[in-house]
XYZ file of C-alpha atoms in Angstrom:
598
model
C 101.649 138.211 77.781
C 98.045 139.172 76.977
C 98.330 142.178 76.769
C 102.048 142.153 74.496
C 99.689 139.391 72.012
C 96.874 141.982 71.828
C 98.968 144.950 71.287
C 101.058 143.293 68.555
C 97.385 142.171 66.862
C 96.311 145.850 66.808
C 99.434 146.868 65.414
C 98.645 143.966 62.566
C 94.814 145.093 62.023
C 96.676 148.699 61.500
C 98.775 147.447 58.913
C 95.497 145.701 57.129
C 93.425 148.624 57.365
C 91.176 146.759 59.537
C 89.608 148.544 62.478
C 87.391 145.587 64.037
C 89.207 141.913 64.070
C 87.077 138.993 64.933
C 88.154 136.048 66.390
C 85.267 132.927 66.895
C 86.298 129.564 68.322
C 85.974 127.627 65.388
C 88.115 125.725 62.340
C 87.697 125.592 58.721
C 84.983 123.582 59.163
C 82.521 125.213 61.818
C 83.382 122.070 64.129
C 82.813 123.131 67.897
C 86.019 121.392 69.157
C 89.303 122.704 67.133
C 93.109 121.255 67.490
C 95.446 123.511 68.464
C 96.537 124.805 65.523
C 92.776 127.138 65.246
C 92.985 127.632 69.117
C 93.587 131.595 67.880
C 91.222 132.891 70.673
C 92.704 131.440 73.497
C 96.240 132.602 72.560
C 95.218 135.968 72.474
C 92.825 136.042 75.193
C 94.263 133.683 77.801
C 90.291 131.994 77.979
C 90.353 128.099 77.547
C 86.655 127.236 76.887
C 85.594 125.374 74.202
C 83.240 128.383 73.295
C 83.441 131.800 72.626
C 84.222 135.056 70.361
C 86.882 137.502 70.739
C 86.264 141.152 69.305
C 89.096 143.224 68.738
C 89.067 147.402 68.870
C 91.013 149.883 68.573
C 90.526 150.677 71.798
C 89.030 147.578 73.741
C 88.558 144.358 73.374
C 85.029 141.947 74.413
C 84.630 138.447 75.118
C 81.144 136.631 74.009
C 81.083 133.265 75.747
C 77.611 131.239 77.065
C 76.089 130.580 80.766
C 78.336 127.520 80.639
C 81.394 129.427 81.207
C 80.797 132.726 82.491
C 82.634 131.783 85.909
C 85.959 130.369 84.061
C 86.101 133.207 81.573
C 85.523 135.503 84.763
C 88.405 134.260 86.416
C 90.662 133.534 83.517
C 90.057 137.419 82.086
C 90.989 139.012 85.459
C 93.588 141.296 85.264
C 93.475 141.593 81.183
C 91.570 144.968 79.133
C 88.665 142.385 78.043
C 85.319 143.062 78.913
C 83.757 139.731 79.098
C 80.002 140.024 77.845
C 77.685 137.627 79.047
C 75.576 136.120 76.043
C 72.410 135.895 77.116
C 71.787 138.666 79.479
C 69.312 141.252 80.390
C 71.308 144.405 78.533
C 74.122 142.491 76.988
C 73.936 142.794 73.233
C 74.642 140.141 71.249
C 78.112 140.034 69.081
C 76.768 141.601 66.014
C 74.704 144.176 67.780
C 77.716 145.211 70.140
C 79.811 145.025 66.660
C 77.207 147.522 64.988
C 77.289 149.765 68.155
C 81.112 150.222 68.475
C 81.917 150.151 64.418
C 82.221 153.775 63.273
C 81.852 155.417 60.125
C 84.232 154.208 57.491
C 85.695 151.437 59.033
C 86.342 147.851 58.327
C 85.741 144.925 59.887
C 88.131 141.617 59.845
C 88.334 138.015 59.558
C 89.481 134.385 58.616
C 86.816 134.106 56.083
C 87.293 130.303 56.989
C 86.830 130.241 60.366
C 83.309 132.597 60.658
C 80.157 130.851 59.673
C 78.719 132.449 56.053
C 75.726 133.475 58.170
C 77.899 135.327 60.058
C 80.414 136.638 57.451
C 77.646 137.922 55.880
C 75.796 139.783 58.731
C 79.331 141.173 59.159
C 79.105 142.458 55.709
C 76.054 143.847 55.361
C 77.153 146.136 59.183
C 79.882 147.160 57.294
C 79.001 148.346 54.068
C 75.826 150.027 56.327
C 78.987 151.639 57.970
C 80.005 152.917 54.565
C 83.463 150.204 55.582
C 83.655 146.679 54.109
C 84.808 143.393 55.290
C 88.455 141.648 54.739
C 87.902 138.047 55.131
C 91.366 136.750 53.465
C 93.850 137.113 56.314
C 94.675 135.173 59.436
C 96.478 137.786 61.459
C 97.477 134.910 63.761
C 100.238 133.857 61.044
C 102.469 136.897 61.726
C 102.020 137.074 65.437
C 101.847 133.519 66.946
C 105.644 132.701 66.154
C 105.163 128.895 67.867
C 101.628 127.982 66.438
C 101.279 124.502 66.457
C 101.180 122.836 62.691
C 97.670 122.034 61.047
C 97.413 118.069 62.219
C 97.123 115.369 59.610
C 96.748 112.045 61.914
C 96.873 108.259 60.479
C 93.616 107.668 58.315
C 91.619 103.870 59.603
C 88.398 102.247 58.101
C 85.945 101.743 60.656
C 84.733 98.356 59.775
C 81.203 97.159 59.242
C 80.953 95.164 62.064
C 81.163 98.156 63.676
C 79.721 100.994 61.126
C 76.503 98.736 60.043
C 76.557 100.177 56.608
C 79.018 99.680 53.890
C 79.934 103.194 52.202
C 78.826 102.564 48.980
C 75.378 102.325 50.752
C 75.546 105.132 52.359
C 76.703 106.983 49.224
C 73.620 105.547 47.339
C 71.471 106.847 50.388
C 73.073 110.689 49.898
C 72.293 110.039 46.040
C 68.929 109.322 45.961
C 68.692 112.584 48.524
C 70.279 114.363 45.887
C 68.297 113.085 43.401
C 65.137 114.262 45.376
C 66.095 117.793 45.587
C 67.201 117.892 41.801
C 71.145 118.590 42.830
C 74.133 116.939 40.179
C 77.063 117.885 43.041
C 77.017 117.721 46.894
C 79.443 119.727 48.816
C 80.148 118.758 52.381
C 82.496 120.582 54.642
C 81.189 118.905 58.197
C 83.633 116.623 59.460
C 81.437 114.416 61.421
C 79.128 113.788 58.010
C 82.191 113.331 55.641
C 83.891 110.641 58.599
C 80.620 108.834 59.006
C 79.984 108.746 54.883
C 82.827 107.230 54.122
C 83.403 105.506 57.320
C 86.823 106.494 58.048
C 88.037 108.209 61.027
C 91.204 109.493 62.535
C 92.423 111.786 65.142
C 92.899 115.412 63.661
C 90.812 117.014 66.738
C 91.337 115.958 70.463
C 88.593 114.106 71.443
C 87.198 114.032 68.315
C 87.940 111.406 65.698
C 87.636 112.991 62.639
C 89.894 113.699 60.050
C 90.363 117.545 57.958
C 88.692 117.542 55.234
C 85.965 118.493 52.544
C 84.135 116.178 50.427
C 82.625 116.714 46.981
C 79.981 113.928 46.045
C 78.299 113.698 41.891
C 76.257 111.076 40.688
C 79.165 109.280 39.921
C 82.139 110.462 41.464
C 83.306 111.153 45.021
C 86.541 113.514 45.642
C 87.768 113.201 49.105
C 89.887 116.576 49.770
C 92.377 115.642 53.230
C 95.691 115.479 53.990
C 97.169 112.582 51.298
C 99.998 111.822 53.978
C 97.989 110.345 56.328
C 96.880 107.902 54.160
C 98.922 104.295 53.913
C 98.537 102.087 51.515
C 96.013 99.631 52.826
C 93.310 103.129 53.113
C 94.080 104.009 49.835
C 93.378 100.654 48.879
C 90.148 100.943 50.620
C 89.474 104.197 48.544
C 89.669 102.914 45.460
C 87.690 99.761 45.868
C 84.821 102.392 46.571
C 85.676 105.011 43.770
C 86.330 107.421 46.155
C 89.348 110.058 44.682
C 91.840 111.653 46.855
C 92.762 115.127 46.412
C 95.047 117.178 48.750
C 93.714 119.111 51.444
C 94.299 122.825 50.290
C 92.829 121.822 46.480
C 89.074 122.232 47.779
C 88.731 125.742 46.916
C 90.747 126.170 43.624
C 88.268 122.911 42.955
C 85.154 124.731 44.015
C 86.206 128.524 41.847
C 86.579 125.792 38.642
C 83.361 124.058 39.328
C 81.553 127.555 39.945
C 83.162 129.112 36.879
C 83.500 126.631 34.161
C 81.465 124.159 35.117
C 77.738 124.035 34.358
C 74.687 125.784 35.942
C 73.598 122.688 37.572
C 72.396 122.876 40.944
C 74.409 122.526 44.000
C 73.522 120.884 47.376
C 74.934 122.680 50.146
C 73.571 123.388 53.848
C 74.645 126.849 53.917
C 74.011 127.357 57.741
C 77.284 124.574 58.386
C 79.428 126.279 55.755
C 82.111 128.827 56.244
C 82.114 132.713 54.788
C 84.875 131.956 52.422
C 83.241 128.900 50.377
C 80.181 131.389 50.558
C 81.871 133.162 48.713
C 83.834 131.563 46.472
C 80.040 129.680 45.285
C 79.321 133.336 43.915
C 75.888 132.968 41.656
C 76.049 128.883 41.870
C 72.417 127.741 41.642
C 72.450 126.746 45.342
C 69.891 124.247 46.583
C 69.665 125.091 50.670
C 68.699 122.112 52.605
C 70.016 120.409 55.898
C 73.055 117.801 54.778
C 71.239 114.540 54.159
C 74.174 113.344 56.091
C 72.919 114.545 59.630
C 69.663 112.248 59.732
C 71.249 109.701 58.326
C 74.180 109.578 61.137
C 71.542 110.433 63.704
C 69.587 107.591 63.439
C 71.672 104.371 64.301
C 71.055 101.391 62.628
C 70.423 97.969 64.414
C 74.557 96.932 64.435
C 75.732 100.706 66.002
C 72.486 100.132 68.381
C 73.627 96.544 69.982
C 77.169 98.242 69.473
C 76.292 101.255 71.945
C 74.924 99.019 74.494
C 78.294 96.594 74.599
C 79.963 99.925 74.878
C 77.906 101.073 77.411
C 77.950 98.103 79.587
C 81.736 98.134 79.279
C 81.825 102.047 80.286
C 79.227 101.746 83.085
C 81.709 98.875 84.886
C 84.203 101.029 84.257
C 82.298 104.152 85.983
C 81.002 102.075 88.651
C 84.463 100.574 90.241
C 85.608 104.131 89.743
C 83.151 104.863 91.855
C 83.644 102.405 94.331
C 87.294 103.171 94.776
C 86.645 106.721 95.180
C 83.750 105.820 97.963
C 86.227 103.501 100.097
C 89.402 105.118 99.855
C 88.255 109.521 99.665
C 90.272 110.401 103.115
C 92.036 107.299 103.577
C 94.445 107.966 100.853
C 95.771 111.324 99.197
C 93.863 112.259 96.136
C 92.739 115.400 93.598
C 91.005 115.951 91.064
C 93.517 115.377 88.614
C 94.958 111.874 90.371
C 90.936 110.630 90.310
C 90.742 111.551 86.325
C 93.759 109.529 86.026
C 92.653 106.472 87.462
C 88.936 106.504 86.177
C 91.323 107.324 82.544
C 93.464 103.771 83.613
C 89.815 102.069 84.125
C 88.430 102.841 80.608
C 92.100 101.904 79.093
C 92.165 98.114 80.162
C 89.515 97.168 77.990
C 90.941 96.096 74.373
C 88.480 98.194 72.067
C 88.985 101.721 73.725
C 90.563 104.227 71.511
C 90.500 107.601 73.662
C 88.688 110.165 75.722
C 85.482 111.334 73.980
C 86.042 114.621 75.150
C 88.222 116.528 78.556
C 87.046 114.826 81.288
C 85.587 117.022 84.102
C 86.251 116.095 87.320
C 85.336 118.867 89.684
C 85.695 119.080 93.164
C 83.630 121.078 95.256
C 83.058 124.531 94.749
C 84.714 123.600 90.936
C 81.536 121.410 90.361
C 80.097 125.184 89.566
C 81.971 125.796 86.427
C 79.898 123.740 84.101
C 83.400 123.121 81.757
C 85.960 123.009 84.567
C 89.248 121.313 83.812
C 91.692 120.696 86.189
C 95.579 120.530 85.042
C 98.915 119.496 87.122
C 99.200 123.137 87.344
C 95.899 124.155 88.732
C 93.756 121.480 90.943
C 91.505 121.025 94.053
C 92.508 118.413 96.490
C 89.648 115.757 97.243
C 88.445 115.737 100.748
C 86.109 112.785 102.502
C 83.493 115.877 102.470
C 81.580 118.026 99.839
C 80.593 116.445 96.135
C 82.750 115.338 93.467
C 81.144 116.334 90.133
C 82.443 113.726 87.097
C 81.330 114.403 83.523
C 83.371 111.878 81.312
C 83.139 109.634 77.866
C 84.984 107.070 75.826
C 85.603 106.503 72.510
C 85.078 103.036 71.609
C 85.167 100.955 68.240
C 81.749 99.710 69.497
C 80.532 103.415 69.827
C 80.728 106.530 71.946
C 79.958 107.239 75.707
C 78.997 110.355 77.710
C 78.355 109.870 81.686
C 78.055 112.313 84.425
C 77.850 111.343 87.975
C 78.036 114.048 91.415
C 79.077 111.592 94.278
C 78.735 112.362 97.379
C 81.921 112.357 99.764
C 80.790 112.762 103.389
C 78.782 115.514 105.079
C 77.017 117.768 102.809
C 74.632 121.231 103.668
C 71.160 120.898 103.625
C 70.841 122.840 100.334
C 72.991 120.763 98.728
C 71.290 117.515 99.637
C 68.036 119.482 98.307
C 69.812 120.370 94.971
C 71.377 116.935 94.380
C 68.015 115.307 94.578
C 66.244 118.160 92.202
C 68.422 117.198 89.668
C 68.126 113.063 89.984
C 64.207 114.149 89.594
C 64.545 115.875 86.765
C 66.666 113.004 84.994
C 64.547 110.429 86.359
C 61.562 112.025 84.982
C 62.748 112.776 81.584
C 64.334 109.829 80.963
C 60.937 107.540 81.789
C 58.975 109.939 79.600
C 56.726 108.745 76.858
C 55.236 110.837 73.770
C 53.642 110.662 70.465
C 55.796 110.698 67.572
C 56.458 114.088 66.209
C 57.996 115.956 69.342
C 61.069 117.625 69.492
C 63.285 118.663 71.842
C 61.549 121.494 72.885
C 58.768 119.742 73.423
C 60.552 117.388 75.974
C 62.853 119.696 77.753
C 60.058 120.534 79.844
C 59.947 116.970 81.417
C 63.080 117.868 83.415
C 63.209 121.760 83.586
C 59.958 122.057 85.011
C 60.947 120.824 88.705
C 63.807 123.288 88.915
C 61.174 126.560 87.137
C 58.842 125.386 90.398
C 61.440 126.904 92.694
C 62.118 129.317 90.710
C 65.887 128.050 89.572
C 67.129 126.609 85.844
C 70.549 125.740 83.951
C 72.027 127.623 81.554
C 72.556 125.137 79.102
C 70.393 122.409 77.101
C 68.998 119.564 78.975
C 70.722 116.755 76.504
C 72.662 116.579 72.984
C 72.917 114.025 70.270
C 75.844 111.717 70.439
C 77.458 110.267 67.316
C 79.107 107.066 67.013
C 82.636 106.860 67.328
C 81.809 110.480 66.109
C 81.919 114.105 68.216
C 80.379 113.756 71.343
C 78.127 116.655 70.695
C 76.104 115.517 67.536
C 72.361 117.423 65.909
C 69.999 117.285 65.050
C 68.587 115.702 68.188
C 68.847 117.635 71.369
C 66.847 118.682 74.466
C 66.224 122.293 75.335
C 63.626 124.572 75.605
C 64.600 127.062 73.212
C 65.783 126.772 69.900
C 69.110 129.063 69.076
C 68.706 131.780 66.516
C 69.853 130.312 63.356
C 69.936 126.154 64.469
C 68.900 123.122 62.433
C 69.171 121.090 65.315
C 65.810 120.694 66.695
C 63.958 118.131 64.545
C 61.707 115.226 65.341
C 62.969 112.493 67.636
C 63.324 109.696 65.426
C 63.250 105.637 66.276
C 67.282 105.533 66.725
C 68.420 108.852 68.095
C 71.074 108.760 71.456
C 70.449 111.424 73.318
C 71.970 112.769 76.358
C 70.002 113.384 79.694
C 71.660 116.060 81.888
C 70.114 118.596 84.004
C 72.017 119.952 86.697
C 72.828 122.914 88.707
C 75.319 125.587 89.725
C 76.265 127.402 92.792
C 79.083 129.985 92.172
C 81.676 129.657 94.933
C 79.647 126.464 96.528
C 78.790 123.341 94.201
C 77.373 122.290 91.145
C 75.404 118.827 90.684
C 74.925 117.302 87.147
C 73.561 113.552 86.551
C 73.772 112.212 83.474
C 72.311 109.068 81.227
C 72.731 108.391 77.493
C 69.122 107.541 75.682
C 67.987 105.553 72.760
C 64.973 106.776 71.218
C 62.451 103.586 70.517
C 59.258 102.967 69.351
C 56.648 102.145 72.258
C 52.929 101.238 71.241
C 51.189 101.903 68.266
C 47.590 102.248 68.498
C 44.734 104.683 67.991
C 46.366 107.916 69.411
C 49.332 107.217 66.731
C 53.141 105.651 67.527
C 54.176 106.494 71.073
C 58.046 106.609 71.573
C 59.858 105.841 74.840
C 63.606 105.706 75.505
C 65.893 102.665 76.462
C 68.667 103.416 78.792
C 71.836 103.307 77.597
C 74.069 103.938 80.480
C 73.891 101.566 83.348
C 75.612 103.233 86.366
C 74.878 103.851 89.761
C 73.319 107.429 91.035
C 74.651 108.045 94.246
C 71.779 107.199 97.273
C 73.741 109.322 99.819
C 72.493 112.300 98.145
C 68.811 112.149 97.898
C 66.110 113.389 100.304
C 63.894 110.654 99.399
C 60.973 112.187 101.219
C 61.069 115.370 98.853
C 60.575 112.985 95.778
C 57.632 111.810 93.869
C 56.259 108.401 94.218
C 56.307 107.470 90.417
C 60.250 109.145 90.569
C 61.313 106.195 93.320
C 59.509 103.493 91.358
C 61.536 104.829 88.022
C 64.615 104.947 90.668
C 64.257 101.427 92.147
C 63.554 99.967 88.820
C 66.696 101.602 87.119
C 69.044 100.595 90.075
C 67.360 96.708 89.653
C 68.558 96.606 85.808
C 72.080 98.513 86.726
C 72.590 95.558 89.177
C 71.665 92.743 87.292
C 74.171 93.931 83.865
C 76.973 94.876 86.230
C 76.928 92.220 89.278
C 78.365 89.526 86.740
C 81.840 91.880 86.585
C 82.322 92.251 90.447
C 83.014 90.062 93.566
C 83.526 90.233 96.716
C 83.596 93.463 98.870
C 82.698 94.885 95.289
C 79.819 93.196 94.610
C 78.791 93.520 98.523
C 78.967 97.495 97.900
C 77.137 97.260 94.449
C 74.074 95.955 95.760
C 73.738 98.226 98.570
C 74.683 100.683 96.042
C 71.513 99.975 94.045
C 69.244 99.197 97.000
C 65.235 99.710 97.120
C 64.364 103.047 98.415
């Protein structure tokens, strides 16, 4: 089938004169979870991880994915004619230096225009007029191939309320104006669907996972056009619209609006983050008097105010009871009764559902058995699962969407006898989360100042993770939210590595990966708080938003720091005394020996 798709692109890049075809993982909007309809990549090349780049030849074909995934796309290539290329690694070059290398004299390189970052579109560019070729950015060679593609989704439009949002819009809107006023911009254009949702405070379900709705958003000093799909709007959001002056155009208008703007309107200046744009507004903007500067949005979102705050921590408390009879269950019952991966996802899904204010999943739920637990984005399917045996690890990475906020949560439980490396890799990574999360520091770090807290146990033994140590979480948002993270590098090209700010949720998840053995990952949501204030300056500290268990029958206790059992005991005291009042019995028997002293 692979192989038929890729043929019958080539033939189409023939047609189009186009010699190198790009395909990135990505929607109109640069989001880093797409609905079906942009899952282009993964119908030609058979890989299903959330990230990656396909390169079509002539002659070949190359996968670009991240550490995360290089075991799925390993197995999920075998037995097609892509070369996966592991980003990263010693003598892999990256995807525009392997584009440079392979592009010949004369030839052109392809694109969506709208799917490829304008930093990338226009490093594409400038290889290809170097190449004496140019760049065709205005076809989606998908349309003539992929007879069955799913239809762009429009989903039912809500109002998050302000019990729940905090802020009213018009607030928020005055907030982006005053930004705007600062950098000396008349017109705002936002393309990010997280920041347009949030601004407004409306969300729906147009990505999986990810409650957003498609659209663009132009913001004036007196004017906001919302550009989205008009049918998913009833009469009661419209309402809600036009109470705030907000104008609804249709979906496909944001371009033709843009050209206009650019070409009759006048030279005033135009706020735009050009680093979260796509190639094709890029271009469309032409000589617009561009004022370059992070979307005012972003902070603003980052930083919850007091109502999403107390929010997050009813959300949490309802998610960690959830988590935590989950994991009893699985403890009591793992070789009594038949179970897999894909019956345990189910029932910690049926756990979250009985509570009246969850909406969905807050992303695919990993729930990785075993040797599975080392494929960082593993998903298991009806079609493709590991039986759960009363032996080994059970790796769980999950969330919720809740009015009352979002929730990310990883546990590794441990299911009976384990090897001696394991028990030595489990407890690594409860050290490293322990000692992160209990770290304090003067206002004005980063992430990359903090990442250390946790890395540096596993860079003793000479072992790490590919992948950050912790993301920003939004609220009600995408699961993965800047500029707040934890890692200790910052990506070529990122904005999102700026000062932890009084506010910020963070996620706290080191972990580890054994091809062909098991993978461990522990993980805690943080809120970032002010601690003292004195001479030194404002120390921060973080408040613990997920109150869950971490497994005792996996720890070597005697290869663990002193101060990392204190943080331990006195984490396990506070999980007890928010979760005992929701158990009984032989539940709340297990929960406290669950949380005992070590």
């Amino acid at each position: 089938m692979r192989k038929e798709r890729l043929a019958a692109l080539k033939a189409a890049m023939k047609e189009a004169d186009i010699d190198c075809y790009i395909i990135p993982t990505s929607d109109y909007h640069n989001s880093e979870y797409v609905s079906e309809y942009f899952m282009v990549r993964k119908y030609f090349s058979g890989f299903t991880g959330s990230a990656g780049t396909l390169v079509v030849l002539k002659d070949k074909a190359a996968l670009f994915t991240d550490g995360r995934y290089f075991i799925q796309a390993a197995k999920q290539l075998q037995g097609s004619d892509i070369t996966l290329m592991k980003m990263g690694e010693p003598k892999v070059p990256t995807l525009e230096e392997y584009v440079r290398q392979e592009l010949k004299e004369g030839e052109n390189i392809g694109f969506d225009g709208r799917v490829i970052t304008a930093g990338d579109g226009l490093a594409f560019e400038k290889t290809a007029m170097e190449k004496g070729g140019k760049v065709i950015f205005h076809l989606d060679l998908a349309e003539k191939i992929w007879k069955d593609r799913p239809a762009l989704l429009f989903t039912p439009v809500f109002v998050l309320k302000e019990e729940y949002s905090g802020e009213s819009c018009d607030d928020k809107l005055k907030r982006l104006r005053e930004k705007m006023k600062e950098e000396g911009a008349a017109v705002h254009l936002l393309t990010t669907l997280d920041d347009i949702a949030w601004l407004f405070n409306l969300r729906a379900k147009d990505v999986e996972s990810c409650p957003v709705l498609l659209s663009y958003a132009v913001i004036t000093m007196d004017e906001a056009i919302l550009f989205a799909g008009e049918r998913a709007f009833d009469e009661t959001v419209r309402k809600y619209l036009a109470e705030h002056h907000i104008t609804l155009k249709p979906y496909d208008d944001f371009y033709t609006y843009v050209a206009d703007l650019v070409k009759t309107g006048p030279k005033e200046k135009l706020l735009v983050c050009e680093n979260r744009i796509n190639y094709r507004l890029k271009k469309e903007l032409g000589d617009a008097v561009i004022v370059d500067r992070a979307n005012p949005t972003t902070l603003m979102k980052a930083v919850k105010n007091s109502t999403e705050q107390e929010n997050l921590r009813k959300a949490h408390l309802m998610d960690g009871v959830a988590v935590t009879k989950f994991m009893y269950w699985l403890k009591t019952n793992v070789g009594k009764v038949p179970m897999t991966e894909v019956s345990a996802s189910d029932y910690l899904e049926s756990l979250r559902g009985s509570n009246p204010t969850y909406i969905e999943p807050s992303f695919a739920t990993i729930c990785a058995y075993g040797a599975n637990g080392a494929i960082i984005h593993y998903t298991a399917t009806p079609e493709s699962y590991s039986e759960i045996q009363a032996k080994g690890m059970l790796m769980v990475d999950s969330g919720g969407h809740y009015y009352e906020g979002s929730t990310d949560i990883t546990r590794t439980f441990v299911l009976g006898e384990i090897t001696e490396e394991m028990r030595q890799h489990f407890t690594l990574v409860a050290r490293a989360m322990l000692r992160l999360k209990s770290t304090k520091f003067l206002y004005g770090c980063k992430g990359v100042n903090l990442d250390l807290a946790a890395r540096e146990v596993f860079w003793e033994k000479g072992l790490d993770y590919k992948h950050g140590t912790g993301h920003g979480v939004g609220y009600l948002l995408n699961v993965h939210e800047g500029p707040n993270s934890f890692r200790y590098k910052v990506l070529p090209g990122s904005d999102n590595d700026w000062i932890f700010e009084e506010g910020m949720v963070t996620t706290d998840e080191p972990g580890i990966y054994i091809e062909g053995s098991h993978g461990v990952r522990i993980e805690n949501e943080l809120l970032c708080r002010k601690g003292e204030n004195n001479e030194y300056g404002q120390f921060m500290e973080f408040e613990d938003l997920t109150y869950v268990p971490i497994d005792l029958d996996g720890l070597d206790v005697s290869a663990m720091e002193n101060s990392e059992i204190q943080v331990l005991n006195r984490y396990h005291r506070t999980v007890y005394e928010k979760l005992a009042p929701f158990f009984d019995g032989e539940e709340l028997e297990w929960l406290k020996n669950a949380t005992r002293e070590i």
